[in-house]
Every structure is written in structure tokens, then in C-alpha cells.
Amino acid sequence: MTRRFRFSARAAIGPASVREIQETARFAESAGFDTIVFPDHLDMQYAPLPLLTAAALATERIGVCPYVLNVDLRHPAVLAQELATLDLLSEGRLEIGLGAGWNRQEYLATGLTFAPVGVRVSRVREAVEVIRGCFADERFSYAGAHFTIREHDGLPKPARRPPFLLGGGGRRMLTTAGQFADIVGLAPRITPNQSGGMFADPASITLAATVEKLGWVRAAAGDRFDSLELSTYASATHPAAAPVTVTGHALAEARRRLDDIRARTGAELTVRDYLDSPHVWIGTIDQLADKCLTLREQLGISHFMLGAPRVSAAIVERLAGQ
């Protein structure tokens, strides 16, 4: 079965007025985007759920999705109440993106423990179970390694059961996504560097690396794999990737970026490996539309987050409904 394309647009990262946020959401809706998304970080940006509420109240059709919420920043029962409220205010347009957190500096700045990746991923698994329990019709109890719930009836209930998008670039997180997600978000793998910070491993953005990641998802999902929606994104936040760039000089732009990646990380990628990456979007509108078609045909990826809507609207208009 070939899934129809779905496209997500990102709301503005920097400070913006309510008017600007809502105008972006209305433009994305009119251009045919399916969802508007916003990340979850503690740096200079808005909190995602109030921003997405503002976007939802200004639109009628487009979905809203935090892309993705760091489970370590909120208790899942509290988060369930906030998410259900947003789903009700948007009249059933919420998709729930959850992740294990990767930005070590945010943890250090706020005194949170940056636990090993296995611990953080296990919290995601439990958070999904707690949120689903809160959304259920009756009271529920839950006893996990990280969260304990006793006879709790999560209120309010969402307008409908929102789908879960679980994203990551490592085997443990993608195994969890294969087991628990409705939408699997494929991401570059984030690893610590020698100075204690975090960086995206350039080797993890390639087509070959993506095929390996999909193998992890398939093994974990088993019979439910065909029901999963597969998602990828163009990233302005990872050193190995970049925002959508519409240009007739893709080779020159790729070479410039690869020189920068090599200088900062020492990684060696070929131009072809770079341009074929599901996280790199450089080329003409025709080339980028063809890339969507190729990734769907070859890998089954049908959901794309292509950043700022005004840059990528022509791609969406070319493919919407297919």
C-alpha cells in the first residue's frame, strides 16, 4: 500500500508575535500542509503547547504537533492534561510527538540529570503508556520504573485518541518507536563530543544509515510495521543537515556545506551521499519533489517536515493529495 504524502511546516523558531504565528499557520494551511510543528527546548523560543494552541485557534483544518516533546521536562500525567486540552481546543487536530531528550546543556543549566540514553528511552516508553492511560475512559493504575499512577482518571479526555509520533536516531529509541508509535520520526543520531557537548553524527544522515534504522524499526514493529507512517525532516538545527534550500546550484551548495562539516567534525561524505540524505533538501522544486517520490518508493517514507512553509510550499503544492 502506498501512503499519500503528508507534509509538516515549522512555526517560526525565534520570537514572534501572535499575529505572525497565526499568519504562518494560516499560510501553511492554505498551501496544503497537513500539520504545523514546533520543537521543545529551553533556549530562546516559545513553549510549544501555547504556541500550537495559538496556531490551532487561527485555523480550521491543519493539524498541530509538538516535534518533539522532551519527556524529561514534564510528568506524563500533567502532560496528558495539557495535550488533551490542546486536542479539544483544536477540535481533534493534535498529533503527539515525544522524544528522549538530547540537549545535554539544557539539563545542566536546569539541574536535571542527563541520564544514560537507555534510561531516557525507557521513560519515553512509560510516558506513552501513562498518557494513553490518562486518555482511556476509566481510572487506571500504573507501576513503572519511573512513574507510578494510582486510580487516576485523566481529565479532560481528548476529542479523539491522537496518534503518537516517536522520533530518534539511535537503535533503542527507534525500537521503542517501532513498538509504540503510530508515526516513526527518523532523525540523525546525536552523540556526545570530546568537550561534553552533543553533535549529530554526519554518517547517520545518509541513505544507507536510514535503511539500517528502518531495519531496527521493522524488527521491533513485527506485524504492525505496515501500519506505521514513516517520517523524516530537513533540519536547521543539526550540524550535518540544513534547512530546505531551493537552488539551481545544488552541487556547489552541497560542496560548500561538506567543507564546513569536514572542518567541524572531520567527517568525510561524498556529494552524492549528502544530496541523497533524507535530511538534506537542496535543489530545484522539481528535484525536491522527485526526492519525495523516490523516498516514498524506495523506503516507504511519506511524511516530511520541510521547515519554514514559505520556502517549501511549492513542493507541497506539487505533491499534495498524491
Tab-separated table of C-alpha atoms in Angstrom:
chain	number	residue	atom	x	y	z
A	1	MET	CA	0.000	0.000	0.000
A	2	THR	CA	1.333	3.433	-0.980
A	3	ARG	CA	0.537	6.063	1.617
A	4	ARG	CA	-0.430	9.515	0.485
A	5	PHE	CA	2.050	12.260	1.214
A	6	ARG	CA	1.745	14.325	4.351
A	7	PHE	CA	3.760	17.479	4.949
A	8	SER	CA	4.562	19.417	8.107
A	9	ALA	CA	5.650	23.025	8.391
A	10	ARG	CA	7.612	24.503	11.260
A	11	ALA	CA	6.407	27.591	13.067
A	12	ALA	CA	8.990	30.357	13.466
A	13	ILE	CA	11.757	29.403	15.916
A	14	GLY	CA	12.653	32.893	17.108
A	15	PRO	CA	10.472	35.380	18.988
A	16	ALA	CA	7.344	36.188	17.029
A	17	SER	CA	4.082	37.968	17.705
A	18	VAL	CA	0.813	36.098	17.992
A	19	ARG	CA	-0.168	37.673	14.693
A	20	GLU	CA	2.950	36.287	12.970
A	21	ILE	CA	2.410	32.827	14.458
A	22	GLN	CA	-1.179	32.725	13.298
A	23	GLU	CA	-0.393	34.137	9.853
A	24	THR	CA	2.233	31.400	9.375
A	25	ALA	CA	-0.295	28.754	10.408
A	26	ARG	CA	-2.938	30.103	8.047
A	27	PHE	CA	-0.444	30.235	5.179
A	28	ALA	CA	0.641	26.644	5.846
A	29	GLU	CA	-2.976	25.529	5.880
A	30	SER	CA	-3.762	27.322	2.609
A	31	ALA	CA	-0.640	25.853	0.950
A	32	GLY	CA	-1.749	22.289	1.727
A	33	PHE	CA	0.478	21.382	4.673
A	34	ASP	CA	-1.063	18.757	6.938
A	35	THR	CA	0.443	19.829	10.273
A	36	ILE	CA	2.298	22.713	11.815
A	37	VAL	CA	5.006	21.730	14.266
A	38	PHE	CA	7.190	23.355	16.901
A	39	PRO	CA	10.162	21.980	18.874
A	40	ASP	CA	10.604	21.712	22.631
A	41	HIS	CA	13.710	23.390	24.030
A	42	LEU	CA	14.569	25.687	26.918
A	43	ASP	CA	16.570	28.188	24.875
A	44	MET	CA	15.233	31.350	23.247
A	45	GLN	CA	11.941	30.106	21.900
A	46	TYR	CA	8.323	29.895	22.976
A	47	ALA	CA	6.921	26.934	24.872
A	48	PRO	CA	5.463	24.618	22.220
A	49	LEU	CA	1.973	23.886	23.533
A	50	PRO	CA	0.781	27.503	23.979
A	51	LEU	CA	2.239	28.378	20.566
A	52	LEU	CA	0.463	25.449	18.921
A	53	THR	CA	-2.757	26.469	20.675
A	54	ALA	CA	-2.465	29.917	19.103
A	55	ALA	CA	-1.928	28.289	15.709
A	56	ALA	CA	-4.893	25.958	16.158
A	57	LEU	CA	-7.265	28.779	17.124
A	58	ALA	CA	-6.400	30.636	13.920
A	59	THR	CA	-7.017	27.690	11.571
A	60	GLU	CA	-9.658	25.109	10.733
A	61	ARG	CA	-8.002	22.078	9.172
A	62	ILE	CA	-4.264	21.903	9.748
A	63	GLY	CA	-3.030	19.582	12.491
A	64	VAL	CA	-0.745	20.677	15.331
A	65	CYS	CA	2.180	18.662	16.658
A	66	PRO	CA	4.986	19.295	19.141
A	67	TYR	CA	8.041	17.995	17.260
A	68	VAL	CA	9.019	16.591	19.734
A	69	LEU	CA	8.353	16.990	23.458
A	70	ASN	CA	11.205	16.058	25.770
A	71	VAL	CA	9.652	13.575	28.190
A	72	ASP	CA	12.124	14.537	30.934
A	73	LEU	CA	10.703	18.068	31.180
A	74	ARG	CA	7.151	17.145	32.257
A	75	HIS	CA	5.389	14.441	34.238
A	76	PRO	CA	3.330	12.470	31.696
A	77	ALA	CA	0.091	12.739	33.681
A	78	VAL	CA	0.430	16.538	33.700
A	79	LEU	CA	1.401	16.469	30.038
A	80	ALA	CA	-1.652	14.327	29.241
A	81	GLN	CA	-3.942	17.009	30.639
A	82	GLU	CA	-2.221	19.708	28.567
A	83	LEU	CA	-2.305	17.600	25.413
A	84	ALA	CA	-5.965	16.664	25.840
A	85	THR	CA	-6.799	20.342	26.313
A	86	LEU	CA	-4.964	21.242	23.100
A	87	ASP	CA	-6.747	18.444	21.245
A	88	LEU	CA	-10.117	19.740	22.437
A	89	LEU	CA	-9.282	23.356	21.582
A	90	SER	CA	-8.165	22.267	18.107
A	91	GLU	CA	-11.239	20.034	17.707
A	92	GLY	CA	-9.255	16.844	17.305
A	93	ARG	CA	-6.251	18.023	15.301
A	94	LEU	CA	-3.445	17.061	17.686
A	95	GLU	CA	-0.570	14.688	16.938
A	96	ILE	CA	1.731	13.910	19.873
A	97	GLY	CA	5.466	13.958	19.230
A	98	LEU	CA	7.636	12.567	22.044
A	99	GLY	CA	11.379	12.091	22.361
A	100	ALA	CA	14.044	11.141	24.879
A	101	GLY	CA	15.841	14.493	25.028
A	102	TRP	CA	19.305	15.037	23.614
A	103	ASN	CA	20.437	18.554	24.511
A	104	ARG	CA	22.776	17.966	27.451
A	105	GLN	CA	23.248	21.707	28.020
A	106	GLU	CA	19.555	22.152	28.829
A	107	TYR	CA	19.844	19.510	31.527
A	108	LEU	CA	22.978	21.044	33.020
A	109	ALA	CA	21.500	24.550	33.008
A	110	THR	CA	18.368	23.474	34.883
A	111	GLY	CA	19.879	20.919	37.269
A	112	LEU	CA	18.197	17.954	35.610
A	113	THR	CA	20.091	14.679	35.475
A	114	PHE	CA	21.117	13.760	31.948
A	115	ALA	CA	20.635	10.031	32.367
A	116	PRO	CA	22.126	7.408	30.050
A	117	VAL	CA	20.217	7.005	26.806
A	118	GLY	CA	18.693	3.678	27.867
A	119	VAL	CA	17.110	5.313	30.921
A	120	ARG	CA	15.799	8.241	28.912
A	121	VAL	CA	14.300	5.954	26.283
A	122	SER	CA	12.637	3.807	28.954
A	123	ARG	CA	10.968	6.993	30.264
A	124	VAL	CA	9.525	7.589	26.812
A	125	ARG	CA	8.005	4.110	26.779
A	126	GLU	CA	6.435	4.664	30.185
A	127	ALA	CA	5.249	8.152	29.272
A	128	VAL	CA	3.354	6.791	26.264
A	129	GLU	CA	1.668	4.204	28.483
A	130	VAL	CA	0.747	6.799	31.116
A	131	ILE	CA	-0.632	9.273	28.578
A	132	ARG	CA	-2.689	6.558	26.911
A	133	GLY	CA	-3.941	5.525	30.339
A	134	CYS	CA	-4.998	9.105	31.054
A	135	PHE	CA	-6.856	9.220	27.738
A	136	ALA	CA	-8.741	5.971	28.468
A	137	ASP	CA	-12.374	6.002	29.528
A	138	GLU	CA	-11.842	4.761	33.068
A	139	ARG	CA	-9.493	5.270	36.000
A	140	PHE	CA	-6.205	3.462	35.694
A	141	SER	CA	-3.176	2.490	37.720
A	142	TYR	CA	0.372	2.074	36.523
A	143	ALA	CA	3.573	0.914	38.178
A	144	GLY	CA	6.747	1.502	36.194
A	145	ALA	CA	10.401	2.118	36.922
A	146	HIS	CA	9.925	5.888	36.563
A	147	PHE	CA	6.223	6.681	37.028
A	148	THR	CA	3.543	5.402	39.404
A	149	ILE	CA	-0.162	6.120	38.906
A	150	ARG	CA	-2.878	5.104	41.359
A	151	GLU	CA	-6.540	5.063	40.329
A	152	HIS	CA	-6.217	8.197	38.238
A	153	ASP	CA	-8.886	9.368	35.831
A	154	GLY	CA	-7.120	11.745	33.482
A	155	LEU	CA	-9.343	14.678	32.615
A	156	PRO	CA	-10.210	16.149	30.242
A	157	LYS	CA	-10.354	13.444	27.607
A	158	PRO	CA	-9.167	14.375	24.096
A	159	ALA	CA	-11.667	14.782	21.281
A	160	ARG	CA	-10.222	11.600	19.784
A	161	ARG	CA	-7.186	9.456	20.532
A	162	PRO	CA	-4.317	11.420	18.978
A	163	PRO	CA	-1.611	9.485	17.124
A	164	PHE	CA	1.872	9.303	18.659
A	165	LEU	CA	4.968	10.321	16.744
A	166	LEU	CA	8.116	8.937	18.371
A	167	GLY	CA	11.368	10.100	16.869
A	168	GLY	CA	15.060	9.433	17.210
A	169	GLY	CA	18.229	8.341	15.503
A	170	GLY	CA	19.514	5.543	17.734
A	171	ARG	CA	18.569	1.888	17.862
A	172	ARG	CA	16.955	1.979	21.305
A	173	MET	CA	14.675	4.904	20.523
A	174	LEU	CA	13.699	3.555	17.112
A	175	THR	CA	12.980	0.143	18.640
A	176	THR	CA	10.620	1.866	21.061
A	177	ALA	CA	9.060	3.764	18.170
A	178	GLY	CA	8.515	0.525	16.285
A	179	GLN	CA	6.714	-0.928	19.285
A	180	PHE	CA	4.669	2.076	20.444
A	181	ALA	CA	4.367	4.754	17.740
A	182	ASP	CA	1.812	5.447	15.064
A	183	ILE	CA	4.301	7.698	13.248
A	184	VAL	CA	8.040	6.972	13.359
A	185	GLY	CA	10.288	10.014	13.049
A	186	LEU	CA	13.719	9.211	11.597
A	187	ALA	CA	16.433	11.567	12.838
A	188	PRO	CA	20.219	11.951	12.768
A	189	ARG	CA	21.932	10.182	15.650
A	190	ILE	CA	23.052	12.551	18.400
A	191	THR	CA	26.239	11.635	20.264
A	192	PRO	CA	28.495	13.367	22.839
A	193	ASN	CA	31.668	15.048	21.651
A	194	GLN	CA	35.003	15.393	23.423
A	195	SER	CA	34.052	18.687	25.081
A	196	GLY	CA	30.940	17.221	26.680
A	197	GLY	CA	28.501	18.763	24.213
A	198	MET	CA	26.325	16.951	21.682
A	199	PHE	CA	26.528	16.730	17.904
A	200	ALA	CA	24.764	14.982	15.067
A	201	ASP	CA	26.871	12.192	13.610
A	202	PRO	CA	27.181	13.059	9.883
A	203	ALA	CA	27.386	9.371	8.966
A	204	SER	CA	23.905	8.874	10.423
A	205	ILE	CA	22.190	11.132	7.872
A	206	THR	CA	22.977	9.022	4.813
A	207	LEU	CA	20.548	6.901	2.854
A	208	ALA	CA	22.405	3.760	3.947
A	209	ALA	CA	22.101	4.767	7.609
A	210	THR	CA	18.387	5.381	7.119
A	211	VAL	CA	17.936	1.903	5.633
A	212	GLU	CA	19.639	0.483	8.731
A	213	LYS	CA	17.337	2.494	11.011
A	214	LEU	CA	14.290	1.234	9.166
A	215	GLY	CA	15.556	-2.303	9.738
A	216	TRP	CA	15.529	-1.642	13.500
A	217	VAL	CA	12.001	-0.271	13.287
A	218	ARG	CA	10.777	-3.217	11.216
A	219	ALA	CA	12.301	-5.761	13.599
A	220	ALA	CA	10.642	-4.083	16.584
A	221	ALA	CA	7.282	-3.496	14.932
A	222	GLY	CA	6.785	-7.004	13.535
A	223	ASP	CA	3.344	-7.418	12.024
A	224	ARG	CA	2.403	-3.806	12.736
A	225	PHE	CA	5.183	-2.343	10.562
A	226	ASP	CA	2.922	-1.813	7.544
A	227	SER	CA	0.563	0.272	9.675
A	228	LEU	CA	3.296	2.735	10.634
A	229	GLU	CA	3.712	6.084	8.948
A	230	LEU	CA	7.401	6.854	8.344
A	231	SER	CA	8.618	10.412	8.702
A	232	THR	CA	11.800	12.386	8.107
A	233	TYR	CA	12.771	16.037	8.177
A	234	ALA	CA	15.045	18.742	6.900
A	235	SER	CA	16.921	20.162	9.834
A	236	ALA	CA	18.400	23.582	10.502
A	237	THR	CA	19.499	22.579	13.995
A	238	HIS	CA	21.925	19.712	13.346
A	239	PRO	CA	25.454	20.351	12.064
A	240	ALA	CA	25.158	17.607	9.466
A	241	ALA	CA	21.941	18.851	7.890
A	242	ALA	CA	20.338	22.155	6.940
A	243	PRO	CA	17.030	23.798	6.050
A	244	VAL	CA	15.353	23.362	2.679
A	245	THR	CA	17.329	25.311	0.082
A	246	VAL	CA	15.747	25.931	-3.309
A	247	THR	CA	18.567	26.448	-5.820
A	248	GLY	CA	19.692	25.523	-9.286
A	249	HIS	CA	23.231	25.036	-7.969
A	250	ALA	CA	22.804	22.015	-5.696
A	251	LEU	CA	26.284	20.583	-6.292
A	252	ALA	CA	28.056	23.814	-5.365
A	253	GLU	CA	25.915	24.285	-2.257
A	254	ALA	CA	26.496	20.674	-1.203
A	255	ARG	CA	30.263	21.029	-1.622
A	256	ARG	CA	30.252	24.201	0.485
A	257	ARG	CA	28.339	22.504	3.283
A	258	LEU	CA	30.515	19.399	3.149
A	259	ASP	CA	33.625	21.560	3.536
A	260	ASP	CA	32.052	23.055	6.653
A	261	ILE	CA	31.077	19.639	8.041
A	262	ARG	CA	34.599	18.336	7.411
A	263	ALA	CA	36.156	21.337	9.156
A	264	ARG	CA	33.950	20.985	12.235
A	265	THR	CA	33.654	17.225	12.599
A	266	GLY	CA	36.325	15.621	10.436
A	267	ALA	CA	33.623	13.554	8.720
A	268	GLU	CA	34.012	12.641	5.069
A	269	LEU	CA	30.854	12.319	2.971
A	270	THR	CA	30.560	12.269	-0.799
A	271	VAL	CA	28.408	14.861	-2.526
A	272	ARG	CA	26.060	12.112	-3.707
A	273	ASP	CA	25.727	10.639	-0.207
A	274	TYR	CA	24.959	14.107	1.095
A	275	LEU	CA	22.377	15.072	-1.524
A	276	ASP	CA	20.642	11.686	-1.247
A	277	SER	CA	20.230	12.051	2.526
A	278	PRO	CA	16.615	12.125	3.748
A	279	HIS	CA	17.671	15.065	5.944
A	280	VAL	CA	19.242	17.212	3.216
A	281	TRP	CA	16.991	19.144	0.840
A	282	ILE	CA	18.913	21.148	-1.752
A	283	GLY	CA	17.808	21.626	-5.353
A	284	THR	CA	15.106	22.922	-7.625
A	285	ILE	CA	11.438	22.442	-6.819
A	286	ASP	CA	11.285	19.664	-9.406
A	287	GLN	CA	14.302	17.916	-7.879
A	288	LEU	CA	12.940	18.159	-4.350
A	289	ALA	CA	9.505	16.926	-5.380
A	290	ASP	CA	11.190	13.990	-7.147
A	291	LYS	CA	13.143	13.297	-3.953
A	292	CYS	CA	9.883	12.920	-2.020
A	293	LEU	CA	8.621	10.480	-4.640
A	294	THR	CA	11.883	8.496	-4.567
A	295	LEU	CA	11.987	8.230	-0.759
A	296	ARG	CA	8.394	7.022	-0.707
A	297	GLU	CA	9.002	4.478	-3.453
A	298	GLN	CA	12.317	3.161	-2.104
A	299	LEU	CA	11.874	3.408	1.675
A	300	GLY	CA	8.158	3.952	2.296
A	301	ILE	CA	8.737	7.414	3.811
A	302	SER	CA	5.653	9.513	3.113
A	303	HIS	CA	5.679	12.165	5.852
A	304	PHE	CA	8.088	15.088	5.511
A	305	MET	CA	8.782	18.044	7.792
A	306	LEU	CA	10.216	20.634	5.425
A	307	GLY	CA	10.782	23.605	7.719
A	308	ALA	CA	9.547	27.128	7.023
A	309	PRO	CA	6.339	26.879	4.959
A	310	ARG	CA	7.027	29.756	2.589
A	311	VAL	CA	10.244	28.099	1.416
A	312	SER	CA	8.797	24.647	0.770
A	313	ALA	CA	5.193	25.498	-0.171
A	314	ALA	CA	5.825	24.890	-3.874
A	315	ILE	CA	6.926	21.315	-3.133
A	316	VAL	CA	3.764	20.680	-1.146
A	317	GLU	CA	1.539	22.233	-3.782
A	318	ARG	CA	3.166	19.930	-6.358
A	319	LEU	CA	2.520	16.736	-4.355
A	320	ALA	CA	-0.438	17.393	-2.024
A	321	GLY	CA	-3.104	14.721	-2.354
A	322	GLN	CA	-0.819	12.182	-4.085
